[in-house]
mmCIF file of N, CA and C in Angstrom:
data_model
loop_
_atom_site.group_PDB
_atom_site.id
_atom_site.type_symbol
_atom_site.label_atom_id
_atom_site.label_comp_id
_atom_site.label_asym_id
_atom_site.label_seq_id
_atom_site.Cartn_x
_atom_site.Cartn_y
_atom_site.Cartn_z
ATOM 1 N N UNK A 1 -46.322 14.997 -24.370
ATOM 2 C CA UNK A 1 -47.689 15.455 -24.264
ATOM 3 C C UNK A 1 -48.606 14.582 -25.109
ATOM 4 N N UNK A 2 -48.158 14.190 -26.301
ATOM 5 C CA UNK A 2 -48.976 13.360 -27.174
ATOM 6 C C UNK A 2 -49.171 11.974 -26.585
ATOM 7 N N UNK A 3 -48.153 11.452 -25.938
ATOM 8 C CA UNK A 3 -48.265 10.114 -25.364
ATOM 9 C C UNK A 3 -49.257 10.097 -24.209
ATOM 10 N N UNK A 4 -49.316 11.184 -23.422
ATOM 11 C CA UNK A 4 -50.276 11.249 -22.322
ATOM 12 C C UNK A 4 -51.701 11.274 -22.854
ATOM 13 N N UNK A 5 -51.926 12.002 -23.938
ATOM 14 C CA UNK A 5 -53.265 12.071 -24.526
ATOM 15 C C UNK A 5 -53.655 10.733 -25.137
ATOM 16 N N UNK A 6 -52.694 10.037 -25.735
ATOM 17 C CA UNK A 6 -52.980 8.751 -26.352
ATOM 18 C C UNK A 6 -53.298 7.706 -25.294
ATOM 19 N N UNK A 7 -52.684 7.817 -24.113
ATOM 20 C CA UNK A 7 -52.908 6.828 -23.076
ATOM 21 C C UNK A 7 -54.227 7.039 -22.350
ATOM 22 N N UNK A 8 -54.738 8.257 -22.322
ATOM 23 C CA UNK A 8 -56.001 8.527 -21.634
ATOM 24 C C UNK A 8 -57.163 7.966 -22.434
ATOM 25 N N UNK A 9 -58.163 7.451 -21.718
ATOM 26 C CA UNK A 9 -59.350 6.932 -22.381
ATOM 27 C C UNK A 9 -60.287 8.101 -22.669
ATOM 28 N N UNK A 10 -60.644 8.224 -23.928
ATOM 29 C CA UNK A 10 -61.548 9.296 -24.330
ATOM 30 C C UNK A 10 -62.657 8.718 -25.187
ATOM 31 N N UNK A 11 -63.726 9.439 -25.286
ATOM 32 C CA UNK A 11 -64.826 9.000 -26.140
ATOM 33 C C UNK A 11 -64.540 9.419 -27.576
ATOM 34 N N UNK A 12 -65.069 8.650 -28.503
ATOM 35 C CA UNK A 12 -64.866 8.952 -29.916
ATOM 36 C C UNK A 12 -65.920 9.942 -30.375
ATOM 37 N N UNK A 13 -65.540 10.739 -31.351
ATOM 38 C CA UNK A 13 -66.487 11.687 -31.915
ATOM 39 C C UNK A 13 -67.284 11.004 -33.016
ATOM 40 N N UNK A 14 -68.588 11.145 -32.955
ATOM 41 C CA UNK A 14 -69.468 10.557 -33.950
ATOM 42 C C UNK A 14 -70.109 11.697 -34.719
ATOM 43 N N UNK A 15 -70.087 11.570 -36.044
ATOM 44 C CA UNK A 15 -70.636 12.618 -36.887
ATOM 45 C C UNK A 15 -72.005 12.183 -37.405
ATOM 46 N N UNK A 16 -72.979 13.054 -37.280
ATOM 47 C CA UNK A 16 -74.323 12.791 -37.777
ATOM 48 C C UNK A 16 -74.560 13.597 -39.039
ATOM 49 N N UNK A 17 -75.308 13.001 -39.966
ATOM 50 C CA UNK A 17 -75.651 13.712 -41.191
ATOM 51 C C UNK A 17 -77.168 13.824 -41.264
ATOM 52 N N UNK A 18 -77.624 14.963 -41.690
ATOM 53 C CA UNK A 18 -79.063 15.183 -41.828
ATOM 54 C C UNK A 18 -79.480 14.713 -43.210
ATOM 55 N N UNK A 19 -80.583 13.967 -43.265
ATOM 56 C CA UNK A 19 -81.061 13.453 -44.538
ATOM 57 C C UNK A 19 -81.658 14.578 -45.377
ATOM 58 N N UNK A 20 -81.479 14.516 -46.679
ATOM 59 C CA UNK A 20 -82.097 15.535 -47.534
ATOM 60 C C UNK A 20 -83.622 15.382 -47.540
ATOM 61 N N UNK A 21 -84.299 16.442 -47.947
ATOM 62 C CA UNK A 21 -85.769 16.443 -47.933
ATOM 63 C C UNK A 21 -86.358 15.457 -48.931
ATOM 64 N N UNK A 22 -85.679 15.220 -50.027
ATOM 65 C CA UNK A 22 -86.217 14.360 -51.082
ATOM 66 C C UNK A 22 -85.763 12.900 -50.925
ATOM 67 N N UNK A 23 -85.316 12.530 -49.753
ATOM 68 C CA UNK A 23 -84.848 11.163 -49.538
ATOM 69 C C UNK A 23 -86.015 10.188 -49.591
ATOM 70 N N UNK A 24 -85.856 9.138 -50.384
ATOM 71 C CA UNK A 24 -86.878 8.096 -50.476
ATOM 72 C C UNK A 24 -86.244 6.767 -50.078
ATOM 73 N N UNK A 25 -86.707 6.146 -49.020
ATOM 74 C CA UNK A 25 -86.125 4.859 -48.623
ATOM 75 C C UNK A 25 -86.440 3.776 -49.648
ATOM 76 N N UNK A 26 -85.542 2.826 -49.759
ATOM 77 C CA UNK A 26 -85.741 1.733 -50.703
ATOM 78 C C UNK A 26 -86.833 0.795 -50.193
ATOM 79 N N UNK A 27 -87.776 0.521 -51.053
ATOM 80 C CA UNK A 27 -88.859 -0.404 -50.727
ATOM 81 C C UNK A 27 -88.782 -1.550 -51.719
ATOM 82 N N UNK A 28 -88.743 -2.770 -51.191
ATOM 83 C CA UNK A 28 -88.662 -3.931 -52.063
ATOM 84 C C UNK A 28 -89.999 -4.150 -52.751
ATOM 85 N N UNK A 29 -89.911 -4.586 -53.993
ATOM 86 C CA UNK A 29 -91.129 -4.893 -54.735
ATOM 87 C C UNK A 29 -91.750 -6.158 -54.179
ATOM 88 N N UNK A 30 -93.031 -6.102 -53.926
ATOM 89 C CA UNK A 30 -93.710 -7.278 -53.393
ATOM 90 C C UNK A 30 -93.959 -8.314 -54.477
ATOM 91 N N UNK A 31 -93.919 -7.917 -55.737
ATOM 92 C CA UNK A 31 -94.137 -8.855 -56.828
ATOM 93 C C UNK A 31 -92.969 -9.808 -57.017
ATOM 94 N N UNK A 32 -91.767 -9.393 -56.615
ATOM 95 C CA UNK A 32 -90.585 -10.231 -56.792
ATOM 96 C C UNK A 32 -90.400 -11.250 -55.670
ATOM 97 N N UNK A 33 -91.117 -11.084 -54.582
ATOM 98 C CA UNK A 33 -90.966 -12.014 -53.469
ATOM 99 C C UNK A 33 -91.646 -13.332 -53.794
ATOM 100 N N UNK A 34 -91.026 -14.400 -53.343
ATOM 101 C CA UNK A 34 -91.540 -15.733 -53.638
ATOM 102 C C UNK A 34 -92.401 -16.230 -52.488
ATOM 103 N N UNK A 35 -93.346 -17.058 -52.842
ATOM 104 C CA UNK A 35 -94.189 -17.677 -51.828
ATOM 105 C C UNK A 35 -93.417 -18.823 -51.185
ATOM 106 N N UNK A 36 -93.828 -19.259 -50.022
ATOM 107 C CA UNK A 36 -93.135 -20.385 -49.378
ATOM 108 C C UNK A 36 -93.148 -21.653 -50.231
ATOM 109 N N UNK A 37 -94.217 -21.872 -50.995
ATOM 110 C CA UNK A 37 -94.286 -23.051 -51.863
ATOM 111 C C UNK A 37 -93.223 -22.981 -52.959
ATOM 112 N N UNK A 38 -93.056 -21.797 -53.552
ATOM 113 C CA UNK A 38 -92.036 -21.633 -54.583
ATOM 114 C C UNK A 38 -90.642 -21.843 -53.999
ATOM 115 N N UNK A 39 -90.424 -21.331 -52.778
ATOM 116 C CA UNK A 39 -89.132 -21.514 -52.128
ATOM 117 C C UNK A 39 -88.856 -22.994 -51.886
ATOM 118 N N UNK A 40 -89.871 -23.740 -51.457
ATOM 119 C CA UNK A 40 -89.706 -25.181 -51.227
ATOM 120 C C UNK A 40 -89.385 -25.902 -52.530
ATOM 121 N N UNK A 41 -90.059 -25.507 -53.621
ATOM 122 C CA UNK A 41 -89.788 -26.130 -54.916
ATOM 123 C C UNK A 41 -88.348 -25.877 -55.359
ATOM 124 N N UNK A 42 -87.876 -24.663 -55.145
ATOM 125 C CA UNK A 42 -86.504 -24.325 -55.519
ATOM 126 C C UNK A 42 -85.515 -25.131 -54.684
ATOM 127 N N UNK A 43 -85.781 -25.235 -53.384
ATOM 128 C CA UNK A 43 -84.899 -25.998 -52.501
ATOM 129 C C UNK A 43 -84.883 -27.464 -52.913
ATOM 130 N N UNK A 44 -86.036 -28.031 -53.211
ATOM 131 C CA UNK A 44 -86.109 -29.429 -53.643
ATOM 132 C C UNK A 44 -85.344 -29.637 -54.949
ATOM 133 N N UNK A 45 -85.478 -28.696 -55.861
ATOM 134 C CA UNK A 45 -84.781 -28.809 -57.143
ATOM 135 C C UNK A 45 -83.271 -28.827 -56.937
ATOM 136 N N UNK A 46 -82.758 -27.865 -56.160
ATOM 137 C CA UNK A 46 -81.320 -27.782 -55.963
ATOM 138 C C UNK A 46 -80.791 -28.972 -55.178
ATOM 139 N N UNK A 47 -81.557 -29.464 -54.206
ATOM 140 C CA UNK A 47 -81.095 -30.638 -53.468
ATOM 141 C C UNK A 47 -81.063 -31.860 -54.372
ATOM 142 N N UNK A 48 -82.041 -31.982 -55.279
ATOM 143 C CA UNK A 48 -82.026 -33.131 -56.190
ATOM 144 C C UNK A 48 -80.855 -33.029 -57.170
ATOM 145 N N UNK A 49 -80.563 -31.823 -57.644
ATOM 146 C CA UNK A 49 -79.428 -31.638 -58.554
ATOM 147 C C UNK A 49 -78.122 -31.959 -57.834
ATOM 148 N N UNK A 50 -77.994 -31.463 -56.606
ATOM 149 C CA UNK A 50 -76.778 -31.737 -55.840
ATOM 150 C C UNK A 50 -76.653 -33.225 -55.538
ATOM 151 N N UNK A 51 -77.778 -33.874 -55.257
ATOM 152 C CA UNK A 51 -77.756 -35.307 -54.977
ATOM 153 C C UNK A 51 -77.313 -36.092 -56.203
ATOM 154 N N UNK A 52 -77.788 -35.689 -57.383
ATOM 155 C CA UNK A 52 -77.375 -36.366 -58.616
ATOM 156 C C UNK A 52 -75.881 -36.186 -58.859
ATOM 157 N N UNK A 53 -75.386 -34.976 -58.639
ATOM 158 C CA UNK A 53 -73.957 -34.718 -58.829
ATOM 159 C C UNK A 53 -73.124 -35.534 -57.844
ATOM 160 N N UNK A 54 -73.575 -35.565 -56.589
ATOM 161 C CA UNK A 54 -72.856 -36.324 -55.579
ATOM 162 C C UNK A 54 -72.857 -37.806 -55.913
ATOM 163 N N UNK A 55 -73.991 -38.310 -56.382
ATOM 164 C CA UNK A 55 -74.083 -39.716 -56.765
ATOM 165 C C UNK A 55 -73.135 -40.025 -57.914
ATOM 166 N N UNK A 56 -73.057 -39.128 -58.888
ATOM 167 C CA UNK A 56 -72.151 -39.336 -60.023
ATOM 168 C C UNK A 56 -70.696 -39.350 -59.558
ATOM 169 N N UNK A 57 -70.343 -38.459 -58.645
ATOM 170 C CA UNK A 57 -68.972 -38.422 -58.133
ATOM 171 C C UNK A 57 -68.639 -39.701 -57.370
ATOM 172 N N UNK A 58 -69.580 -40.145 -56.543
ATOM 173 C CA UNK A 58 -69.348 -41.360 -55.766
ATOM 174 C C UNK A 58 -69.210 -42.561 -56.687
ATOM 175 N N UNK A 59 -70.032 -42.608 -57.733
ATOM 176 C CA UNK A 59 -69.982 -43.720 -58.685
ATOM 177 C C UNK A 59 -68.633 -43.748 -59.396
ATOM 178 N N UNK A 60 -68.168 -42.601 -59.859
ATOM 179 C CA UNK A 60 -66.880 -42.565 -60.560
ATOM 180 C C UNK A 60 -65.735 -42.885 -59.603
ATOM 181 N N UNK A 61 -65.830 -42.420 -58.369
ATOM 182 C CA UNK A 61 -64.788 -42.736 -57.389
ATOM 183 C C UNK A 61 -64.774 -44.232 -57.092
ATOM 184 N N UNK A 62 -65.959 -44.835 -57.000
ATOM 185 C CA UNK A 62 -66.052 -46.273 -56.756
ATOM 186 C C UNK A 62 -65.408 -47.055 -57.894
ATOM 187 N N UNK A 63 -65.649 -46.619 -59.126
ATOM 188 C CA UNK A 63 -65.058 -47.294 -60.280
ATOM 189 C C UNK A 63 -63.538 -47.168 -60.264
ATOM 190 N N UNK A 64 -63.030 -45.989 -59.920
ATOM 191 C CA UNK A 64 -61.582 -45.796 -59.865
ATOM 192 C C UNK A 64 -60.946 -46.666 -58.786
ATOM 193 N N UNK A 65 -61.598 -46.756 -57.637
ATOM 194 C CA UNK A 65 -61.074 -47.590 -56.555
ATOM 195 C C UNK A 65 -61.087 -49.052 -56.972
ATOM 196 N N UNK A 66 -62.147 -49.463 -57.658
ATOM 197 C CA UNK A 66 -62.243 -50.851 -58.126
ATOM 198 C C UNK A 66 -61.099 -51.166 -59.096
ATOM 199 N N UNK A 67 -60.835 -50.256 -60.027
ATOM 200 C CA UNK A 67 -59.745 -50.471 -60.985
ATOM 201 C C UNK A 67 -58.396 -50.555 -60.271
ATOM 202 N N UNK A 68 -58.181 -49.666 -59.316
ATOM 203 C CA UNK A 68 -56.907 -49.660 -58.593
ATOM 204 C C UNK A 68 -56.728 -50.943 -57.786
ATOM 205 N N UNK A 69 -57.796 -51.386 -57.125
ATOM 206 C CA UNK A 69 -57.708 -52.622 -56.332
ATOM 207 C C UNK A 69 -57.481 -53.835 -57.228
ATOM 208 N N UNK A 70 -58.169 -53.873 -58.367
ATOM 209 C CA UNK A 70 -57.999 -54.998 -59.290
ATOM 210 C C UNK A 70 -56.565 -55.059 -59.803
ATOM 211 N N UNK A 71 -56.028 -53.922 -60.201
ATOM 212 C CA UNK A 71 -54.653 -53.880 -60.701
ATOM 213 C C UNK A 71 -53.663 -54.284 -59.613
ATOM 214 N N UNK A 72 -53.864 -53.785 -58.396
ATOM 215 C CA UNK A 72 -52.970 -54.127 -57.288
ATOM 216 C C UNK A 72 -53.037 -55.618 -56.983
ATOM 217 N N UNK A 73 -54.247 -56.172 -57.016
ATOM 218 C CA UNK A 73 -54.413 -57.598 -56.744
ATOM 219 C C UNK A 73 -53.699 -58.439 -57.802
ATOM 220 N N UNK A 74 -53.822 -58.045 -59.060
ATOM 221 C CA UNK A 74 -53.147 -58.778 -60.133
ATOM 222 C C UNK A 74 -51.634 -58.737 -59.952
ATOM 223 N N UNK A 75 -51.112 -57.565 -59.612
ATOM 224 C CA UNK A 75 -49.665 -57.439 -59.395
ATOM 225 C C UNK A 75 -49.219 -58.302 -58.220
ATOM 226 N N UNK A 76 -50.008 -58.316 -57.151
ATOM 227 C CA UNK A 76 -49.666 -59.116 -55.983
ATOM 228 C C UNK A 76 -49.664 -60.604 -56.319
ATOM 229 N N UNK A 77 -50.695 -61.055 -57.022
ATOM 230 C CA UNK A 77 -50.779 -62.473 -57.396
ATOM 231 C C UNK A 77 -49.625 -62.845 -58.308
ATOM 232 N N UNK A 78 -49.328 -61.990 -59.271
ATOM 233 C CA UNK A 78 -48.212 -62.275 -60.185
ATOM 234 C C UNK A 78 -46.897 -62.348 -59.415
ATOM 235 N N UNK A 79 -46.697 -61.438 -58.482
ATOM 236 C CA UNK A 79 -45.475 -61.455 -57.675
ATOM 237 C C UNK A 79 -45.373 -62.705 -56.823
ATOM 238 N N UNK A 80 -46.486 -63.109 -56.210
ATOM 239 C CA UNK A 80 -46.466 -64.325 -55.394
ATOM 240 C C UNK A 80 -46.216 -65.570 -56.239
ATOM 241 N N UNK A 81 -46.806 -65.589 -57.433
ATOM 242 C CA UNK A 81 -46.582 -66.736 -58.315
ATOM 243 C C UNK A 81 -45.121 -66.824 -58.733
ATOM 244 N N UNK A 82 -44.548 -65.693 -59.073
ATOM 245 C CA UNK A 82 -43.139 -65.720 -59.482
ATOM 246 C C UNK A 82 -42.240 -66.064 -58.302
ATOM 247 N N UNK A 83 -42.599 -65.597 -57.102
ATOM 248 C CA UNK A 83 -41.821 -65.922 -55.915
ATOM 249 C C UNK A 83 -41.915 -67.412 -55.600
ATOM 250 N N UNK A 84 -43.122 -67.961 -55.682
ATOM 251 C CA UNK A 84 -43.304 -69.393 -55.424
ATOM 252 C C UNK A 84 -42.574 -70.219 -56.471
ATOM 253 N N UNK A 85 -42.625 -69.783 -57.704
ATOM 254 C CA UNK A 85 -41.905 -70.496 -58.760
ATOM 255 C C UNK A 85 -40.413 -70.464 -58.551
ATOM 256 N N UNK A 86 -39.901 -69.343 -58.058
ATOM 257 C CA UNK A 86 -38.460 -69.223 -57.829
ATOM 258 C C UNK A 86 -38.000 -70.151 -56.714
ATOM 259 N N UNK A 87 -38.805 -70.312 -55.675
ATOM 260 C CA UNK A 87 -38.413 -71.178 -54.570
ATOM 261 C C UNK A 87 -38.613 -72.655 -54.874
ATOM 262 N N UNK A 88 -39.565 -72.981 -55.741
ATOM 263 C CA UNK A 88 -39.867 -74.393 -55.976
ATOM 264 C C UNK A 88 -39.006 -75.020 -57.071
ATOM 265 N N UNK A 89 -38.408 -74.233 -57.931
ATOM 266 C CA UNK A 89 -37.610 -74.796 -59.028
ATOM 267 C C UNK A 89 -36.136 -74.780 -58.678
ATOM 268 N N UNK A 90 -35.377 -75.707 -59.240
ATOM 269 C CA UNK A 90 -33.929 -75.663 -59.027
ATOM 270 C C UNK A 90 -33.320 -74.451 -59.741
ATOM 271 N N UNK A 91 -32.152 -74.059 -59.339
ATOM 272 C CA UNK A 91 -31.528 -72.846 -59.870
ATOM 273 C C UNK A 91 -31.249 -72.942 -61.363
ATOM 274 N N UNK A 92 -30.972 -74.116 -61.882
ATOM 275 C CA UNK A 92 -30.670 -74.245 -63.311
ATOM 276 C C UNK A 92 -31.908 -74.032 -64.173
ATOM 277 N N UNK A 93 -33.092 -74.343 -63.643
ATOM 278 C CA UNK A 93 -34.319 -74.223 -64.429
ATOM 279 C C UNK A 93 -34.950 -72.840 -64.320
ATOM 280 N N UNK A 94 -34.474 -71.993 -63.422
ATOM 281 C CA UNK A 94 -35.070 -70.670 -63.212
ATOM 282 C C UNK A 94 -34.958 -69.828 -64.466
ATOM 283 N N UNK A 95 -33.835 -69.856 -65.136
ATOM 284 C CA UNK A 95 -33.620 -69.044 -66.329
ATOM 285 C C UNK A 95 -34.581 -69.459 -67.428
ATOM 286 N N UNK A 96 -34.776 -70.750 -67.612
ATOM 287 C CA UNK A 96 -35.666 -71.248 -68.658
ATOM 288 C C UNK A 96 -37.104 -70.843 -68.372
ATOM 289 N N UNK A 97 -37.537 -70.955 -67.121
ATOM 290 C CA UNK A 97 -38.916 -70.607 -66.747
ATOM 291 C C UNK A 97 -39.151 -69.115 -66.941
ATOM 292 N N UNK A 98 -38.201 -68.293 -66.539
ATOM 293 C CA UNK A 98 -38.363 -66.844 -66.675
ATOM 294 C C UNK A 98 -38.437 -66.439 -68.144
ATOM 295 N N UNK A 99 -37.620 -67.057 -68.982
ATOM 296 C CA UNK A 99 -37.678 -66.744 -70.408
ATOM 297 C C UNK A 99 -39.018 -67.164 -70.994
ATOM 298 N N UNK A 100 -39.528 -68.303 -70.561
ATOM 299 C CA UNK A 100 -40.823 -68.782 -71.053
ATOM 300 C C UNK A 100 -41.950 -67.825 -70.635
ATOM 301 N N UNK A 101 -41.898 -67.298 -69.407
ATOM 302 C CA UNK A 101 -42.917 -66.357 -68.934
ATOM 303 C C UNK A 101 -42.848 -65.050 -69.719
ATOM 304 N N UNK A 102 -41.651 -64.606 -70.032
ATOM 305 C CA UNK A 102 -41.508 -63.361 -70.791
ATOM 306 C C UNK A 102 -42.059 -63.525 -72.202
ATOM 307 N N UNK A 103 -41.804 -64.671 -72.816
ATOM 308 C CA UNK A 103 -42.327 -64.922 -74.161
ATOM 309 C C UNK A 103 -43.851 -64.968 -74.144
ATOM 310 N N UNK A 104 -44.415 -65.593 -73.128
ATOM 311 C CA UNK A 104 -45.875 -65.678 -73.022
ATOM 312 C C UNK A 104 -46.477 -64.292 -72.796
ATOM 313 N N UNK A 105 -45.793 -63.465 -72.037
ATOM 314 C CA UNK A 105 -46.299 -62.116 -71.772
ATOM 315 C C UNK A 105 -46.254 -61.262 -73.031
ATOM 316 N N UNK A 106 -45.227 -61.410 -73.850
ATOM 317 C CA UNK A 106 -45.119 -60.629 -75.085
ATOM 318 C C UNK A 106 -46.137 -61.080 -76.125
ATOM 319 N N UNK A 107 -46.476 -62.359 -76.134
ATOM 320 C CA UNK A 107 -47.446 -62.871 -77.105
ATOM 321 C C UNK A 107 -48.865 -62.440 -76.745
ATOM 322 N N UNK A 108 -49.150 -62.257 -75.461
ATOM 323 C CA UNK A 108 -50.505 -61.915 -75.029
ATOM 324 C C UNK A 108 -50.849 -60.484 -75.252
#
């Protein structure tokens, strides 16, 4: 019996409440409302602040990318130089050259 009632389409019951006699609707204060000029000034201020923050983030990100690229480039050049040195020197001189490079790196 319950399943038949659940399957049938029925209207929902809506409950109404009567307002009390002393009900006072909320009225917004007109003194707190801003003029369109004030709203524009506020919008301009926040957009300028956001623009400054965004510019600072972009600047710092640019600096970080520059540092990473510079470091990667140095590593690549150093690797290519050592690779070229390894192929151009005879095998007996490789040990001497590598020791000399290590000494120069420690002194710097």
